[in-house]
Coordinates of N, CA, C and O in Angstrom, one line a residue:
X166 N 45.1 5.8 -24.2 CA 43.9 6.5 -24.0 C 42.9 5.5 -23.2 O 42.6 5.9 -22.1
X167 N 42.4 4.3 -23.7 CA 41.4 3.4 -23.2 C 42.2 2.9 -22.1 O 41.5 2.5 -21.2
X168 N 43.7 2.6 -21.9 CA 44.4 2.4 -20.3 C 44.0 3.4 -19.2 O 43.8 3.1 -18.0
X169 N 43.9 4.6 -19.9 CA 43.9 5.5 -18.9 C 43.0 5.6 -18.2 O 42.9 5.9 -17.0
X170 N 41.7 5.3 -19.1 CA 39.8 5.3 -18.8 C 40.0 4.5 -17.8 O 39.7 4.9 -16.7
X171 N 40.4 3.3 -18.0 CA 40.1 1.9 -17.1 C 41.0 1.9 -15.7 O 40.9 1.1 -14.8
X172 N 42.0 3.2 -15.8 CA 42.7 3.0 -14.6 C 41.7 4.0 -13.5 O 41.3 3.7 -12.4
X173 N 41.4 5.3 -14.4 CA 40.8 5.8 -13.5 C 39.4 5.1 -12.7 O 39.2 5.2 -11.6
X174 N 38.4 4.0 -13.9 CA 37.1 4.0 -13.2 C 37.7 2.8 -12.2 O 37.2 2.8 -11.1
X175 N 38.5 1.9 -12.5 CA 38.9 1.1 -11.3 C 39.5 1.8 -9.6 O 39.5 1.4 -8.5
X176 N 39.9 3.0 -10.1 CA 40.3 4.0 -8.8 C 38.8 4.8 -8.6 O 38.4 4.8 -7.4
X177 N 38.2 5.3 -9.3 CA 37.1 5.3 -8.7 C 36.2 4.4 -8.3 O 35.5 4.8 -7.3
X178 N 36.0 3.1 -8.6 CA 35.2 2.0 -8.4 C 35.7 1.6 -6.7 O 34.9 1.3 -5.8
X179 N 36.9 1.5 -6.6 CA 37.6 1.6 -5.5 C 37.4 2.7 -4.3 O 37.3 2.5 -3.1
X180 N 37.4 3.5 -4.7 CA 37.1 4.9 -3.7 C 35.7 4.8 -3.0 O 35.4 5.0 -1.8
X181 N 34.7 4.3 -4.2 CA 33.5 4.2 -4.1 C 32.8 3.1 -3.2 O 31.7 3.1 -2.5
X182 N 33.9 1.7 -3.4 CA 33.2 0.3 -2.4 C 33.7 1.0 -0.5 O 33.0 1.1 0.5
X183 N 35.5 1.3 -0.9 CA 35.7 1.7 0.9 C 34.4 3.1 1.4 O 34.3 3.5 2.6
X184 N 33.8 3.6 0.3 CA 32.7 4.9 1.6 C 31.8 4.1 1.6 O 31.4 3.7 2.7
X185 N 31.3 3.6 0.5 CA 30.1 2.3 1.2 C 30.6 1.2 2.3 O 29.8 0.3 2.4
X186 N 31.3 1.1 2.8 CA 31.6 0.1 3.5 C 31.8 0.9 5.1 O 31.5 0.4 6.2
X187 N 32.3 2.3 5.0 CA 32.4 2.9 6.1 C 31.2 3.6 6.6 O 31.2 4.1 7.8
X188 N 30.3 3.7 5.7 CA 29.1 4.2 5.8 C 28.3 3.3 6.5 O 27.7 3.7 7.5
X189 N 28.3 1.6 6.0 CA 27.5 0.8 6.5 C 28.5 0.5 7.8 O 27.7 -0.3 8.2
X190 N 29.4 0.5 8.6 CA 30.2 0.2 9.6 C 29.7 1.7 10.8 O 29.8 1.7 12.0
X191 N 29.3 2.8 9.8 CA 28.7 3.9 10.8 C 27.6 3.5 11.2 O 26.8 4.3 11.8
X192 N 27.2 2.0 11.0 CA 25.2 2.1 12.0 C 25.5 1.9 13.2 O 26.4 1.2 13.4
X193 N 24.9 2.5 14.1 CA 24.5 2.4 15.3 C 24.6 0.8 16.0 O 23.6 0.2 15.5
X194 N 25.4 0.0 16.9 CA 25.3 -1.4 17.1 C 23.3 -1.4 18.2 O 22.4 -2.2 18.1
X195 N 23.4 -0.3 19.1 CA 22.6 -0.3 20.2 C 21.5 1.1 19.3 O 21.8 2.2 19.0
X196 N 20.7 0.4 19.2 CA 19.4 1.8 18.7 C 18.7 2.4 20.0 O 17.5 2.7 20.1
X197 N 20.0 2.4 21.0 CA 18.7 3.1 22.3 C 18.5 2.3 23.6 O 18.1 2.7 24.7
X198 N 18.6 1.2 23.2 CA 17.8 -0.1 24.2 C 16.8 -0.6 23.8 O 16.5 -1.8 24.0
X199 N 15.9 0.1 23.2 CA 14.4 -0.4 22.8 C 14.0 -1.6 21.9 O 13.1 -1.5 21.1
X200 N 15.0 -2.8 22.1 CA 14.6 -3.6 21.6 C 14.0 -4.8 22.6 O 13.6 -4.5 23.7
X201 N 14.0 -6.4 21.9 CA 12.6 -7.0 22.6 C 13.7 -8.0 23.7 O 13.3 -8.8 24.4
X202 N 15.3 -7.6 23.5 CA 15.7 -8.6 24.4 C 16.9 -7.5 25.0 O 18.1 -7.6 25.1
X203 N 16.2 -6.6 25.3 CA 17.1 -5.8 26.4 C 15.9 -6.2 27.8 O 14.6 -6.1 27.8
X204 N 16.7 -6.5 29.0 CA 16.0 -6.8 30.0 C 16.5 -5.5 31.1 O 16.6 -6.0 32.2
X205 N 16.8 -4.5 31.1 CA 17.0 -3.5 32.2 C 15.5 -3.0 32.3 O 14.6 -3.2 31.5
X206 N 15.8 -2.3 33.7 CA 14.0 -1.7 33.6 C 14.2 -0.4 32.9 O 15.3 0.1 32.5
X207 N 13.1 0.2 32.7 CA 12.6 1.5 31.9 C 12.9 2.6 32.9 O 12.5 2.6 34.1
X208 N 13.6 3.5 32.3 CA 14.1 4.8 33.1 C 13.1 5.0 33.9 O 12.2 4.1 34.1
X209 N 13.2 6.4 34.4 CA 12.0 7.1 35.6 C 11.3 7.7 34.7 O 10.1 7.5 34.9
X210 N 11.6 8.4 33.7 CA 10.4 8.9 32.9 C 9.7 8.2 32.2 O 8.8 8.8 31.7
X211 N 9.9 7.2 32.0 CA 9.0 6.2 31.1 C 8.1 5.8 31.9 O 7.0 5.5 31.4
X212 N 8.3 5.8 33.3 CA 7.0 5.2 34.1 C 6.6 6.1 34.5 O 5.6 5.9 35.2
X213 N 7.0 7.7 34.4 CA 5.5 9.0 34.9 C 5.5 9.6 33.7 O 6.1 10.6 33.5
X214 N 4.7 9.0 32.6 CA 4.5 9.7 31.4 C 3.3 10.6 31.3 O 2.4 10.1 30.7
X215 N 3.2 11.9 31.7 CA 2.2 12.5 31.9 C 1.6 13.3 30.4 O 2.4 14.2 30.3
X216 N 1.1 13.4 29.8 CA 0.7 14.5 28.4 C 0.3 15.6 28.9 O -0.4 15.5 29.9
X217 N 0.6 16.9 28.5 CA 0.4 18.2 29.2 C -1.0 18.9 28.2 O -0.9 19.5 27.2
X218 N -1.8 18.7 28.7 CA -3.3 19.6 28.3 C -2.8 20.3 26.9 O -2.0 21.2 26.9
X219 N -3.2 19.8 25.9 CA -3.4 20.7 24.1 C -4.7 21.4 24.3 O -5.6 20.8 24.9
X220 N -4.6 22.7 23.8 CA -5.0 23.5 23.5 C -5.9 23.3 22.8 O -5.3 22.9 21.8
X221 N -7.5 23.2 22.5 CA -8.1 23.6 21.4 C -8.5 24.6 20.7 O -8.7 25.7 21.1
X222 N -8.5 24.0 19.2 CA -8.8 24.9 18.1 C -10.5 26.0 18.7 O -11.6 25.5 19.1
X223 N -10.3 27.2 18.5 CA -11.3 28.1 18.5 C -12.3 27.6 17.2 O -11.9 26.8 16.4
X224 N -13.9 28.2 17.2 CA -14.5 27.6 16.7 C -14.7 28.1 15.2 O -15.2 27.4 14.3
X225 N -13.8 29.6 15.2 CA -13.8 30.0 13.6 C -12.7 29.5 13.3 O -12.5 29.9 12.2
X226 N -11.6 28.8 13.6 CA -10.6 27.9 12.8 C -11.3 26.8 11.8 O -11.2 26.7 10.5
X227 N -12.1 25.9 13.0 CA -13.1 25.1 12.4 C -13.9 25.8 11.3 O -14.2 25.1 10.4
X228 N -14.2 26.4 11.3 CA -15.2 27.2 10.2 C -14.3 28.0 9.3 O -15.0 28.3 8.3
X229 N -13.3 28.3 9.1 CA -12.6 28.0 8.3 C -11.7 26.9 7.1 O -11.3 26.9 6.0
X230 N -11.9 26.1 8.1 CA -11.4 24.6 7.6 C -12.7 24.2 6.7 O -12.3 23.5 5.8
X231 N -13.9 24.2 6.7 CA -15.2 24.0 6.2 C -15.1 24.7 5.1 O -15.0 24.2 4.0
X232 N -15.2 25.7 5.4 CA -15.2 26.9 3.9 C -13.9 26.5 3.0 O -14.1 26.2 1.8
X233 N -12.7 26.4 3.6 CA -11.6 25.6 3.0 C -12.3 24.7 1.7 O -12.5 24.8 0.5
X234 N -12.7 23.7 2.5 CA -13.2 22.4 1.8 C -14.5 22.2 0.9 O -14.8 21.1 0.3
X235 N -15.1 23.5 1.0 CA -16.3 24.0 0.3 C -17.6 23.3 0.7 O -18.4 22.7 0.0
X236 N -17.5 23.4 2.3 CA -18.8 22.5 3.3 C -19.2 24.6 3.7 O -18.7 25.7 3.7
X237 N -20.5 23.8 4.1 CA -21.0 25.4 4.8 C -21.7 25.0 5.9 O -22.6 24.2 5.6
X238 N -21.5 25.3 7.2 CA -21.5 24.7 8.2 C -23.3 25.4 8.5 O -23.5 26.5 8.1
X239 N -24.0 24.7 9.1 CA -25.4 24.7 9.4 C -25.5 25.0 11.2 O -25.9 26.0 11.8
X240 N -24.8 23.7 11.5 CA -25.0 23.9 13.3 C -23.5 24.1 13.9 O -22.4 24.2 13.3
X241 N -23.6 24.2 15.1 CA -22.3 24.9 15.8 C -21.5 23.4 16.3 O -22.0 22.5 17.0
X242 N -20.6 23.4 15.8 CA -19.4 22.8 16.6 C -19.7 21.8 17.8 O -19.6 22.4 18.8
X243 N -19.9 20.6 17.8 CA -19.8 19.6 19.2 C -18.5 18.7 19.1 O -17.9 18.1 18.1
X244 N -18.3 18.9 20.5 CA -17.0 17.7 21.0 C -17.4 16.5 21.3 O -18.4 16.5 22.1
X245 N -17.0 15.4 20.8 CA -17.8 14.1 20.5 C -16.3 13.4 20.3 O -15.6 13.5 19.3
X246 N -16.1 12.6 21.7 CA -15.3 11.5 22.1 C -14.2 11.6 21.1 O -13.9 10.8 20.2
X247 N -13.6 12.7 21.3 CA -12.2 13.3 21.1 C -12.1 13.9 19.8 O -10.9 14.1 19.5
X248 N -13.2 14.5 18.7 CA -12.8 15.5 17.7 C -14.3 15.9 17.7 O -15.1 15.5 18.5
X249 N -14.4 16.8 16.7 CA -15.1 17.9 16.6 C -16.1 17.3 15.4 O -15.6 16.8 14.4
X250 N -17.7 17.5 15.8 CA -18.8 17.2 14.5 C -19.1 18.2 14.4 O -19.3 18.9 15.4
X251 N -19.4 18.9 13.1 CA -20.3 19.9 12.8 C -21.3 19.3 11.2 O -21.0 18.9 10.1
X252 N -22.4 19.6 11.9 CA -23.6 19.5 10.8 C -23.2 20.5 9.8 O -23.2 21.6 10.2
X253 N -23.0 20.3 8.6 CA -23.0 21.0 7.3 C -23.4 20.4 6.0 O -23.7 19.2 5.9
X254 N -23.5 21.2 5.1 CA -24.3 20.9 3.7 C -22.6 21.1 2.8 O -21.8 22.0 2.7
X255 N -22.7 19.9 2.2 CA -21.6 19.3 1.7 C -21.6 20.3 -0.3 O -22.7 20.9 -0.6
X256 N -20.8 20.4 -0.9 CA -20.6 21.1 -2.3 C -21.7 20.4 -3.3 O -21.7 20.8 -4.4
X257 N -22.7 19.4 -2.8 CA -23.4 19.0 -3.7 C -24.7 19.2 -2.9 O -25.3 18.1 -3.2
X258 N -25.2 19.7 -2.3 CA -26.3 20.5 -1.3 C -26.6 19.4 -0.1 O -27.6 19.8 0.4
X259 N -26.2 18.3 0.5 CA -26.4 17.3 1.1 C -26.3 18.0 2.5 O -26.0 19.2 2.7
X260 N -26.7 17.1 3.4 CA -26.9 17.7 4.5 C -25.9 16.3 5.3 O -26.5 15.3 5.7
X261 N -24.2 16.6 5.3 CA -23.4 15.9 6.0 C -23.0 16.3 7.2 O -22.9 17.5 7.4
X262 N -22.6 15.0 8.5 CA -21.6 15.3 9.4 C -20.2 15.3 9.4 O -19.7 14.2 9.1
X263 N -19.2 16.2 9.7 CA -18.0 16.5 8.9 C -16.9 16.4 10.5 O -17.1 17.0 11.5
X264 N -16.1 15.8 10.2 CA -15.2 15.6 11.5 C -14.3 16.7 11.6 O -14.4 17.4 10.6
X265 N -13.5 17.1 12.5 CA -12.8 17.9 12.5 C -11.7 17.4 13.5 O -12.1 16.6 14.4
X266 N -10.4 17.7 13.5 CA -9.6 17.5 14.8 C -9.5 18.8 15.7 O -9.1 19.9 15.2
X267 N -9.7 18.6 16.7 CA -9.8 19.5 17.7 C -8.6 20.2 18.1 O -8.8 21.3 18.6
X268 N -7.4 19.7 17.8 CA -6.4 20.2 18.3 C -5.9 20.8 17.1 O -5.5 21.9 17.3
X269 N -5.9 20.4 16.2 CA -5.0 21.1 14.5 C -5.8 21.8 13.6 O -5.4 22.6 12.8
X270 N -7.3 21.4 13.9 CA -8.5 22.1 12.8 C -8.3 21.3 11.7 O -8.8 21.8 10.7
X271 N -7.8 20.3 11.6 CA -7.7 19.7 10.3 C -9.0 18.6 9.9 O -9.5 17.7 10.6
X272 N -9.2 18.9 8.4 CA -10.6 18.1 8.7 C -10.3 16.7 8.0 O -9.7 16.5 7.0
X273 N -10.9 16.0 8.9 CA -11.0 14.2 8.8 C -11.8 14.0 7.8 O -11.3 13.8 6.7
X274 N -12.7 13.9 7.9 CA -14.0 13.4 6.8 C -15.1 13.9 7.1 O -15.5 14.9 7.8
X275 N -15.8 12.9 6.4 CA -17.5 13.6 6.6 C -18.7 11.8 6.6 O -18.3 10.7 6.2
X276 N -19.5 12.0 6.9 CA -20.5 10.7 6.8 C -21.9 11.5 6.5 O -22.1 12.7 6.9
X277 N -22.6 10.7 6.0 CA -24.2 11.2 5.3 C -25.0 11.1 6.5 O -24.6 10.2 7.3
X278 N -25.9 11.8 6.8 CA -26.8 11.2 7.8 C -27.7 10.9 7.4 O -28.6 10.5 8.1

């Protein structure tokens, strides 16, 4: 009985080291080129990397996202060097500036004024 135990976990223990070993033998040798001592130049698209214009969030997304967060927005929406401020009165009556991302509506934070 206890022969039999020890034959099988040594055939399993065995089964188990060769897929770890074939598993670690499946890495990738080359991740792409992007490392610090490949010296070819950079494709053609790497050198005209253009970003195609994102859409912004409408201004009741944002005002959603507030009410979300339990802010109640006071003044309208300004774009300010790449996300969105709006003056609101924060869940404890404060009169906060509350960031917004322009592109997702997702809200960043807030600071006191």
């Amino acid at each position: 009985m206890y022969t039999m135990k020890t034959i099988v976990t040594a055939v399993s223990l065995a089964v188990l080291t060769t897929v770890g070993a074939a598993s670690a033998n499946a890495a990738p040798f080359n991740n792409g080129g992007h490392d610090r001592w490949d010296t070819r130049p950079p494709a053609h698209h790497e050198f005209a990397f253009h970003r195609a214009p994102r859409p912004i969030v409408m201004r009741e997304r944002i005002y959603d996202t507030l009410r979300f967060h339990h802010y109640r927005a006071i003044g309208m929406p300004i774009f300010v060097r790449g996300h969105y401020v709006v003056k609101s009165m924060s869940r404890r009556g404060r009169t906060v500036l509350v960031e917004v991302n322009p592109y997702t509506g997702a809200f960043l934070g807030e600071f006191r004024i």
